CSV table of C-alpha atoms and ligand atoms in Angstrom, one decimal:
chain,number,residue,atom,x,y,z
A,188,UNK,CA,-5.5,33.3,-28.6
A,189,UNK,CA,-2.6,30.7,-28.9
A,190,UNK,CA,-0.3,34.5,-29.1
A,191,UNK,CA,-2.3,35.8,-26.2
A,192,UNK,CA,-1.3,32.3,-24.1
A,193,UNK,CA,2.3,32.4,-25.4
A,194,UNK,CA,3.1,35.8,-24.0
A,195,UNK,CA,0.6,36.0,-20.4
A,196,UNK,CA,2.9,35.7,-17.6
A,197,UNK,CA,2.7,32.8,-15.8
A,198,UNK,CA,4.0,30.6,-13.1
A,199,UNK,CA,3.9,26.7,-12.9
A,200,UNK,CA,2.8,24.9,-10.0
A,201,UNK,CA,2.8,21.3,-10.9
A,202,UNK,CA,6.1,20.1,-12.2
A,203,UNK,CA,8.1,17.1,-11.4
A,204,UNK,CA,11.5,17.4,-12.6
A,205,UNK,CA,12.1,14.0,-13.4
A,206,UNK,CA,9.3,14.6,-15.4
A,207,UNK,CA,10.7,16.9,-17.8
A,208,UNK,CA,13.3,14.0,-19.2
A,209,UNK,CA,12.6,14.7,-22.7
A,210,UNK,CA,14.3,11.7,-25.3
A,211,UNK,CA,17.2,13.6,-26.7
A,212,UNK,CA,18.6,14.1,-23.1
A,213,UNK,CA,18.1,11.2,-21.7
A,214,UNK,CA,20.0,9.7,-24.6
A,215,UNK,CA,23.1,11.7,-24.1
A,216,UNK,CA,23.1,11.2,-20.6
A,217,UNK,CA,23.1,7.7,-20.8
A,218,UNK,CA,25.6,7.6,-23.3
A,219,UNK,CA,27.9,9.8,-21.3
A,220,UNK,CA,27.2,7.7,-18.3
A,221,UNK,CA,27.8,4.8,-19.7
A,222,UNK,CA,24.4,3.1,-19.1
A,223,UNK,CA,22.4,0.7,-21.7
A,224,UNK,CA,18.7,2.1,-22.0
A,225,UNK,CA,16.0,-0.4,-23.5
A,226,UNK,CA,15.0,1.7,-26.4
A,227,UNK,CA,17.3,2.4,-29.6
A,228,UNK,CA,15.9,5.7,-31.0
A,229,UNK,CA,14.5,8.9,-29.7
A,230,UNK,CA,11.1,7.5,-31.8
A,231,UNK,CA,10.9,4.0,-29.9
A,232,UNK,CA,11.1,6.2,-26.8
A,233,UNK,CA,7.9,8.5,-27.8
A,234,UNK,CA,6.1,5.5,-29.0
A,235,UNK,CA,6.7,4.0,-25.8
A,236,UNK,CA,4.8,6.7,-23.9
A,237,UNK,CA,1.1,5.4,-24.1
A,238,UNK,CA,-0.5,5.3,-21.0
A,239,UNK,CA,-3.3,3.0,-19.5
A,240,UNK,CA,-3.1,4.1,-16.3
A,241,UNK,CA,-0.7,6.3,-13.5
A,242,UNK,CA,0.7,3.2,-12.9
A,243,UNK,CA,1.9,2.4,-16.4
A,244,UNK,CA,3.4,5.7,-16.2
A,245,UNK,CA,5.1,5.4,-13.1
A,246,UNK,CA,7.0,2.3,-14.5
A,247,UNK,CA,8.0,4.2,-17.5
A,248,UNK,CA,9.0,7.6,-15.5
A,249,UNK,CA,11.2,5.9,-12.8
A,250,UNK,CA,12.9,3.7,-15.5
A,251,UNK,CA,14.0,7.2,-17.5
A,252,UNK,CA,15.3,8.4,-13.9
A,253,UNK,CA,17.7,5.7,-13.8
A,254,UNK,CA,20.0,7.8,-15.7
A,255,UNK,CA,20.3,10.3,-13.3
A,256,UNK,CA,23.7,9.6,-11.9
A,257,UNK,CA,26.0,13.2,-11.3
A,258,UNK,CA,25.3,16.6,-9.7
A,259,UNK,CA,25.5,17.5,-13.2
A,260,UNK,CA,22.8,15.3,-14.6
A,261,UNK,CA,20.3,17.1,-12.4
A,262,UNK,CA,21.6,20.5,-13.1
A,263,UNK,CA,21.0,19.6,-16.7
A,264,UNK,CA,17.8,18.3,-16.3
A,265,UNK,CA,16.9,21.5,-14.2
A,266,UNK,CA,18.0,23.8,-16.4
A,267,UNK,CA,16.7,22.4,-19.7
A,268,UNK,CA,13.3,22.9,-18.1
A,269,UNK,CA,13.7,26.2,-16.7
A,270,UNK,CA,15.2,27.6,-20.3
A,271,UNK,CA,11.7,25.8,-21.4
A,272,UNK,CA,9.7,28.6,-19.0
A,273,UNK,CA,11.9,31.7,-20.1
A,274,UNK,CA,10.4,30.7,-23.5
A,275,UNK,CA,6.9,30.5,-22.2
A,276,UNK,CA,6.8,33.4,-20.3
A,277,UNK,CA,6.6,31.2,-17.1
A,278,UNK,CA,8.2,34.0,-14.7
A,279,UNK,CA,7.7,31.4,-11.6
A,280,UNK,CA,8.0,27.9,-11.2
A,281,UNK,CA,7.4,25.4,-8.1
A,282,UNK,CA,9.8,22.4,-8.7
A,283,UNK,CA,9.2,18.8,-7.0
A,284,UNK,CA,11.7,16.4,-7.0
A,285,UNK,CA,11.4,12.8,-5.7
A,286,UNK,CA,14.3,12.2,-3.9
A,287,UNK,CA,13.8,8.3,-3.2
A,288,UNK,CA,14.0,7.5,-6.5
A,289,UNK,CA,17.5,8.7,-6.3
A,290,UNK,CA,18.5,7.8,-3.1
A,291,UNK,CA,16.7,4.3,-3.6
A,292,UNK,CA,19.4,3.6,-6.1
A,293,UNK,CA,22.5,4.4,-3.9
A,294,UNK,CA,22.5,8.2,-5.7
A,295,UNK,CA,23.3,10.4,-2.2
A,296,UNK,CA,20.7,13.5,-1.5
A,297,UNK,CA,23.2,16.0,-1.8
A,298,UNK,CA,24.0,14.9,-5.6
A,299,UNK,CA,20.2,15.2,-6.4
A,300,UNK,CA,19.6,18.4,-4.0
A,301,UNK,CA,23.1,20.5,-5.0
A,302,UNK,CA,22.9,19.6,-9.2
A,303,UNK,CA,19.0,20.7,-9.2
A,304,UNK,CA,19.3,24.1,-6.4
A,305,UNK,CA,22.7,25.2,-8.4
A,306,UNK,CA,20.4,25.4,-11.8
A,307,UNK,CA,18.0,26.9,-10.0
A,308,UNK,CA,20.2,29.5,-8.9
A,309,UNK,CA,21.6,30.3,-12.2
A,310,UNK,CA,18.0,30.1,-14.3
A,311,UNK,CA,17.5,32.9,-11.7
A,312,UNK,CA,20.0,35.5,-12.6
A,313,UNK,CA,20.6,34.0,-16.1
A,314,UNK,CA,16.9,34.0,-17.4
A,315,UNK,CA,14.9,35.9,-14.6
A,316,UNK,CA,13.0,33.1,-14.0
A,317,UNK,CA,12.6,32.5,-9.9
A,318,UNK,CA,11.8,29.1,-8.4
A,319,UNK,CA,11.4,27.1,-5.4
A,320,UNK,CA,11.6,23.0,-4.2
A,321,UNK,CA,9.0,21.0,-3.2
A,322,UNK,CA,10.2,17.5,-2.0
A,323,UNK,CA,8.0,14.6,-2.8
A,324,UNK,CA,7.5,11.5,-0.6
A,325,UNK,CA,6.7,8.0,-2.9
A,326,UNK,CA,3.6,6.9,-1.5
A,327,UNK,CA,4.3,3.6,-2.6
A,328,UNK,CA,7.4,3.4,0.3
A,329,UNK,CA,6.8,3.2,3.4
A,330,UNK,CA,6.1,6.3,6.1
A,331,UNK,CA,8.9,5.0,7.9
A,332,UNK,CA,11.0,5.2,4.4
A,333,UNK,CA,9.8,8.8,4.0
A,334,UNK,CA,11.2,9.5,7.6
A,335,UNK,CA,14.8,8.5,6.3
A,336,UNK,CA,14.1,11.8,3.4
A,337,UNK,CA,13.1,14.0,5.9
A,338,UNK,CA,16.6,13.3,7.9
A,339,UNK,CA,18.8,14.0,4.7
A,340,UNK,CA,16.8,16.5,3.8
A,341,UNK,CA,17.7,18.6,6.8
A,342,UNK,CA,21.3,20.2,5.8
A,343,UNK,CA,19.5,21.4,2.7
A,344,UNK,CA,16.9,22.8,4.6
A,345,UNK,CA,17.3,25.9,2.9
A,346,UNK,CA,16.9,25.1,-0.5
A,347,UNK,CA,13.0,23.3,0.3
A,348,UNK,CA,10.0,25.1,0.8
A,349,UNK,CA,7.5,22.7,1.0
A,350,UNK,CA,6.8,18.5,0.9
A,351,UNK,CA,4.5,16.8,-1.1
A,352,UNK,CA,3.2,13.1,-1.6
A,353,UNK,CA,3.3,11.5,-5.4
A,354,UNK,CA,3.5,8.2,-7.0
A,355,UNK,CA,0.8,5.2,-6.7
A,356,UNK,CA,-2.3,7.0,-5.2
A,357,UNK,CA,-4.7,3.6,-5.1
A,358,UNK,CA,-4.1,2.1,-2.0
A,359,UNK,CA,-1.5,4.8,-0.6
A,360,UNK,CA,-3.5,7.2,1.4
A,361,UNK,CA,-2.7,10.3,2.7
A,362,UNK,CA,-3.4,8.9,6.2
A,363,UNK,CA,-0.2,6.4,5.5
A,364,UNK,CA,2.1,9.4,6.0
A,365,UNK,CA,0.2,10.8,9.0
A,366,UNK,CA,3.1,11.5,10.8
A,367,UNK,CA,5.8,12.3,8.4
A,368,UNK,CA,3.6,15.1,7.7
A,369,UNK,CA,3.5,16.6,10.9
A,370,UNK,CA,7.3,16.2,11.4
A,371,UNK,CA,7.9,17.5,8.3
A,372,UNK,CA,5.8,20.8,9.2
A,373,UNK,CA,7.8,21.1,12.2
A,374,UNK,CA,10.6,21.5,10.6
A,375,UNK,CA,9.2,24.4,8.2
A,376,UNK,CA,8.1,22.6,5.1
A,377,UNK,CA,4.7,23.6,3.6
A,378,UNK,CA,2.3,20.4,3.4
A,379,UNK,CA,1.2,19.4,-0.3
A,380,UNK,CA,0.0,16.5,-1.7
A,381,UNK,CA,-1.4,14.8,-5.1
A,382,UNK,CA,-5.0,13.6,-4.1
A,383,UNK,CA,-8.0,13.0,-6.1
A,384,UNK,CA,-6.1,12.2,-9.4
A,385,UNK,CA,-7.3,8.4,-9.3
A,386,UNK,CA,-8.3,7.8,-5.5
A,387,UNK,CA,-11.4,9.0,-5.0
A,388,UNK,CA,-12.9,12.0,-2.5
A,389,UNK,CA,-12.1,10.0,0.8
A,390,UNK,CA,-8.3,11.2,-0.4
A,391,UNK,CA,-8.8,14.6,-0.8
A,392,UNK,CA,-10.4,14.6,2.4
A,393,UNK,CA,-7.5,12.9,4.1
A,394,UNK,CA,-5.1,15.2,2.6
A,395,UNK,CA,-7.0,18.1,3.7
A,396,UNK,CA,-8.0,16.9,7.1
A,397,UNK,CA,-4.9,14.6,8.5
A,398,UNK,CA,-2.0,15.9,6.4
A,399,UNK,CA,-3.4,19.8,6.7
A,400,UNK,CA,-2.4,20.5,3.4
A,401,UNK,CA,-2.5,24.1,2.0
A,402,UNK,CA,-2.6,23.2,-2.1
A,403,UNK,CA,-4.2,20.5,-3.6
A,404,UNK,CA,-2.2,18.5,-6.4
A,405,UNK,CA,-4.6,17.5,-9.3
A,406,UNK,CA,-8.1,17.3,-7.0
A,407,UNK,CA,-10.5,15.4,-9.9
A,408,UNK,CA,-12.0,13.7,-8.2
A,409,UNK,CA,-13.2,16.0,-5.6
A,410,UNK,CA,-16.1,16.9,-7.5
A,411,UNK,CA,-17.6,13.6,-6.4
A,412,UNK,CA,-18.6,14.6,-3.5
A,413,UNK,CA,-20.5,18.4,-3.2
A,414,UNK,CA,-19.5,19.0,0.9
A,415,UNK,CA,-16.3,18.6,-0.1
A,416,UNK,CA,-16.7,20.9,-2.9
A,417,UNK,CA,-18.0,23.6,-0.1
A,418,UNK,CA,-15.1,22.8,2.4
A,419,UNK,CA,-12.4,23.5,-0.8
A,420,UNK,CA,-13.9,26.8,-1.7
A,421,UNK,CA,-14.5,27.8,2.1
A,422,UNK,CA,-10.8,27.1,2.9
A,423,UNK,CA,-9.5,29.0,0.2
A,424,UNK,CA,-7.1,25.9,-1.5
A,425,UNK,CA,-6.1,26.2,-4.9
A,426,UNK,CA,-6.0,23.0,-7.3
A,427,UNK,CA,-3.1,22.7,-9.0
A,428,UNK,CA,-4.8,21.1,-12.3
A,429,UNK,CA,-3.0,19.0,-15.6
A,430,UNK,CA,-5.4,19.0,-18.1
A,431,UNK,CA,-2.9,17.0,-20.6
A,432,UNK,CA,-1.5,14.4,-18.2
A,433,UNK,CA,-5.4,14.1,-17.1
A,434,UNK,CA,-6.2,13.2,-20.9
A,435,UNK,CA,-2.7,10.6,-21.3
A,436,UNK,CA,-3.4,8.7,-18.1
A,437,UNK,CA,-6.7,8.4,-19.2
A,438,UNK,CA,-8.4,10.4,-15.8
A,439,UNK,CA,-10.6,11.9,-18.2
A,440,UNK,CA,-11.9,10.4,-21.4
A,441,UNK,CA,-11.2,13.5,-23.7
A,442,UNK,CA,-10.3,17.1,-23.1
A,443,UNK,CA,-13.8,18.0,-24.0
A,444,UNK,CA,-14.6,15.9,-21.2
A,445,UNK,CA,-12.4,17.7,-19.0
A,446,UNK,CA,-13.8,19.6,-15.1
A,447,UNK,CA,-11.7,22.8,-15.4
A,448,UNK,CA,-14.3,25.1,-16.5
A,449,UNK,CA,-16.9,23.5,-13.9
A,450,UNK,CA,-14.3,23.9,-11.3
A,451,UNK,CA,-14.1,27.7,-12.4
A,452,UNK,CA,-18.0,28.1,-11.9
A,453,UNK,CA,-17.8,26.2,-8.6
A,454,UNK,CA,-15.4,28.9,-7.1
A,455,UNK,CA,-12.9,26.9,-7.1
A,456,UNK,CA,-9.1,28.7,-7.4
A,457,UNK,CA,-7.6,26.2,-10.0
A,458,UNK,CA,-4.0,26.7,-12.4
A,459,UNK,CA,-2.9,24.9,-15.1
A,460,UNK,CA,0.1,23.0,-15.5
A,461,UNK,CA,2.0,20.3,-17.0
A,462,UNK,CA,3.1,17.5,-15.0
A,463,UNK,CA,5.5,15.6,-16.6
A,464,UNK,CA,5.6,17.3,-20.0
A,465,UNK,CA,7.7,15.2,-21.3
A,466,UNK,CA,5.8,12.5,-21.2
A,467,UNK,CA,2.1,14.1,-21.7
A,468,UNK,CA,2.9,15.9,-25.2
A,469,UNK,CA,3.0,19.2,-24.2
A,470,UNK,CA,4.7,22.0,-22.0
A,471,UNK,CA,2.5,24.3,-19.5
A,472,UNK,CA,1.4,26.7,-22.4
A,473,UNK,CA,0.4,24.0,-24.3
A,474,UNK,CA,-1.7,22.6,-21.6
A,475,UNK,CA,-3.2,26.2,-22.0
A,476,UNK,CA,-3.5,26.1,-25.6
A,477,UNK,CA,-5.3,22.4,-26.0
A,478,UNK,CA,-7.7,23.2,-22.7
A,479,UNK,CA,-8.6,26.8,-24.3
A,480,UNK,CA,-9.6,24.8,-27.2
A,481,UNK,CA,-11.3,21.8,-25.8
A,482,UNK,CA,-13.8,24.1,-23.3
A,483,UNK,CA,-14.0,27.3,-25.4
A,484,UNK,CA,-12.5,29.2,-22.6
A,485,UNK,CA,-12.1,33.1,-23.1
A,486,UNK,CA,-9.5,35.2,-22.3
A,487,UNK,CA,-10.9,36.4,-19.5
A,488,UNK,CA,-10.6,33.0,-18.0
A,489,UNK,CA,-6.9,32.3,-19.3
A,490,UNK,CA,-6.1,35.8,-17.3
A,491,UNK,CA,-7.8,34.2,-13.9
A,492,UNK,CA,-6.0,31.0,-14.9
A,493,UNK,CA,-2.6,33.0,-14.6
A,494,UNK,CA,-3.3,35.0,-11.9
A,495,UNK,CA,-4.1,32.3,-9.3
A,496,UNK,CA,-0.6,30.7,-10.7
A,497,UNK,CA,0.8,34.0,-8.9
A,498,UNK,CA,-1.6,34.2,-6.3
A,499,UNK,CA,-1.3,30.4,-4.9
A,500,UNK,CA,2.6,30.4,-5.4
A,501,UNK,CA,4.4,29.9,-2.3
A,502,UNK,CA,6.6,33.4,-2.0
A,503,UNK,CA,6.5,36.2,-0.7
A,504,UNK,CA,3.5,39.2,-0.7
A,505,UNK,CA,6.3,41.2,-2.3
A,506,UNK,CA,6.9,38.7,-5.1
A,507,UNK,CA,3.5,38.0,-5.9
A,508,UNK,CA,2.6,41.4,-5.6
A,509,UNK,CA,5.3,42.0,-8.6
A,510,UNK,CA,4.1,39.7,-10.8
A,511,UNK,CA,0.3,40.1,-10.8
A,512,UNK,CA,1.1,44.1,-11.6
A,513,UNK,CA,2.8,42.4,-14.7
A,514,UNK,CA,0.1,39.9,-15.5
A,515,UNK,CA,-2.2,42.6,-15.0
A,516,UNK,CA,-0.6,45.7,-17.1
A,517,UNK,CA,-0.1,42.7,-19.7
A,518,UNK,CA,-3.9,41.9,-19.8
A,519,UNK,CA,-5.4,45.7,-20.0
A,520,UNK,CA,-2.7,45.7,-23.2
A,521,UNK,CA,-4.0,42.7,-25.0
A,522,UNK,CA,-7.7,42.2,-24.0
B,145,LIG,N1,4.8,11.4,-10.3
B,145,LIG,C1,5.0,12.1,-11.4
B,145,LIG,N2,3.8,12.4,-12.0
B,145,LIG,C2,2.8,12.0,-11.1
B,145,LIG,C3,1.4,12.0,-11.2
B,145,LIG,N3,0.7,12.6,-12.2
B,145,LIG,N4,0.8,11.5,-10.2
B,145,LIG,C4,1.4,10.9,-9.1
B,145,LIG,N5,2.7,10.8,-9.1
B,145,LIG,C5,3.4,11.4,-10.1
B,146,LIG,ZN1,2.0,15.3,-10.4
């Protein structure tokens, strides 16, 4: 099974880039940078990462980002990661990147935007891998904040396929960004958002009806409520699931524990995914690997599981069309 994982293409649609900082690079870049982090040894980092909550998290993750100073610190940081999904067989990958944490710290767009879109760009012809950008909104800044991304987002235009809304969920409701949304859309960027990771169904509700969102990030907690279940399945949105990050912010108890296979059963279009892998001890196939495991899933399952990565990717027919002939010829081979 774990050989069978390993090898099934794949895409990944749940990835934060400044989630990816693994220890050893983030040590080099601050020392080639010049900046004092508070931890002396790769070690103190990883025993640092033990989570309560998102929030604990959040503190941790935006501390690591700090780092991030030069084009080529994001190019990097890109491309570390997208080596990581040549060796996964991840053929297609849907980056977000928070740009406020950046900008917030005097870092101009165009540094974060050009190092991150010029790695794309390489991982492309160098390792086949293709990829796209997904700019996240904090939800813990204001709308009006948001508004100011939007505006230096625009010469880059080309390089962003879609928005989505991360950070604190608690008290930060889809509604809040009502209109940065629909701006946003104007300009040609696909609505996505994280809802129903610790806020409750009212979220995913908001995110579906008021920000008209066409993929949900996480979605948990959606199986609260059993009309919004209906309205999920009916509208044909995918979930875009993290079954480790889930278990290390403590959203579910255990793995055993976790909704993927009920979600499966419910008709729900769900794909797995990894987050912030750094942080959540493991990449994408190892998010596979442990949820496999934990709900006894088959193959079968692991093959839908990797074809709605390709089918809920935001390309083109043609491109999708490409891949699932190659997930497909892969799964009448292995079976
Ligand atoms: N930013 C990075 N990872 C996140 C997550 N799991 N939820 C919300 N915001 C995030
Ligand atoms: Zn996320």
């Amino acid at each position: 099974m774990e050989a069978f994982i390993q090898e099934i293409p794949k895409a990944e649609l749940h990835l934060h880039i400044e989630g990816t900082f693994e220890p050893k690079l983030m040590f080099n870049i601050a020392k080639r940078n010049g900046i004092k982090i508070p931890f002396a040894s790769v070690e103190e980092i990883e025993a640092a990462y033990q989570f309560d909550c998102l929030q604990d998290f959040l503190d941790i993750y935006y501390q690591g980002a700090a780092v991030l100073i030069h084009e080529q610190d994001f190019y990097d940081l890109t491309f570390s990661y997208l080596t990581k999904c040549a060796e996964q067989n991840v053929r297609h990958t849907e980056i977000m990147f928070d740009p406020q944490t950046h900008t917030e710290r005097g870092i101009p767009f165009s540094v974060v935007i050009n190092g991150i879109h010029r790695a794309c760009v390489d991982a492309e012809e160098k390792l086949g891998v293709s990829s796209l950008l997904i700019m996240s909104y904090l939800r813990h800044l204001s709308e009006e904040d948001a508004f100011k991304t939007l505006e230096q987002s625009l010469p880059f235009k080309k390089y962003i396929t879609a928005v989505g809304l991360d950070s604190s969920e608690k008290g930060n409701p889809p509604s809040k960004f009502e209109n940065v949304f629909k701006a946003s859309v104007k300009e040609g960027y696909i609505p996505l958002a994280h809802a129903g990771e610790e806020g409750d169904a009212d979220y995913v509700w908001e995110a579906l009806n008021i920000l008209n969102i066409k993929r949900i990030d996480h979605g948990n907690n959606s199986l609260q409520d059993e009309k919004l279940i209906t309205e999920i399945v009916k509208k044909n949105i995918a979930l875009t699931v993290c079954p480790l990050s889930n278990k290390a912010l403590q959203v579910v108890p255990d793995l055993k524990e976790h909704p993927l296979k009920k979600m499966m059963e419910l008709g729900m279009k769900v794909t797995v995914n990894s987050d912030d892998p750094a942080y959540f001890g493991g990449q994408v196939n190892q998010n596979y690997i442990e949820i496999q495991e934990a709900l006894n899933l088959s193959k079968q399952d692991i093959y839908e599981l990797a074809k709605n990565s390709f089918e809920y990717a935001l390309i083109s027919d043609d491109l999708k069309e490409k891949y699932v002939s190659e997930l497909e010829s892969y799964y009448l081979k292995n079976q």
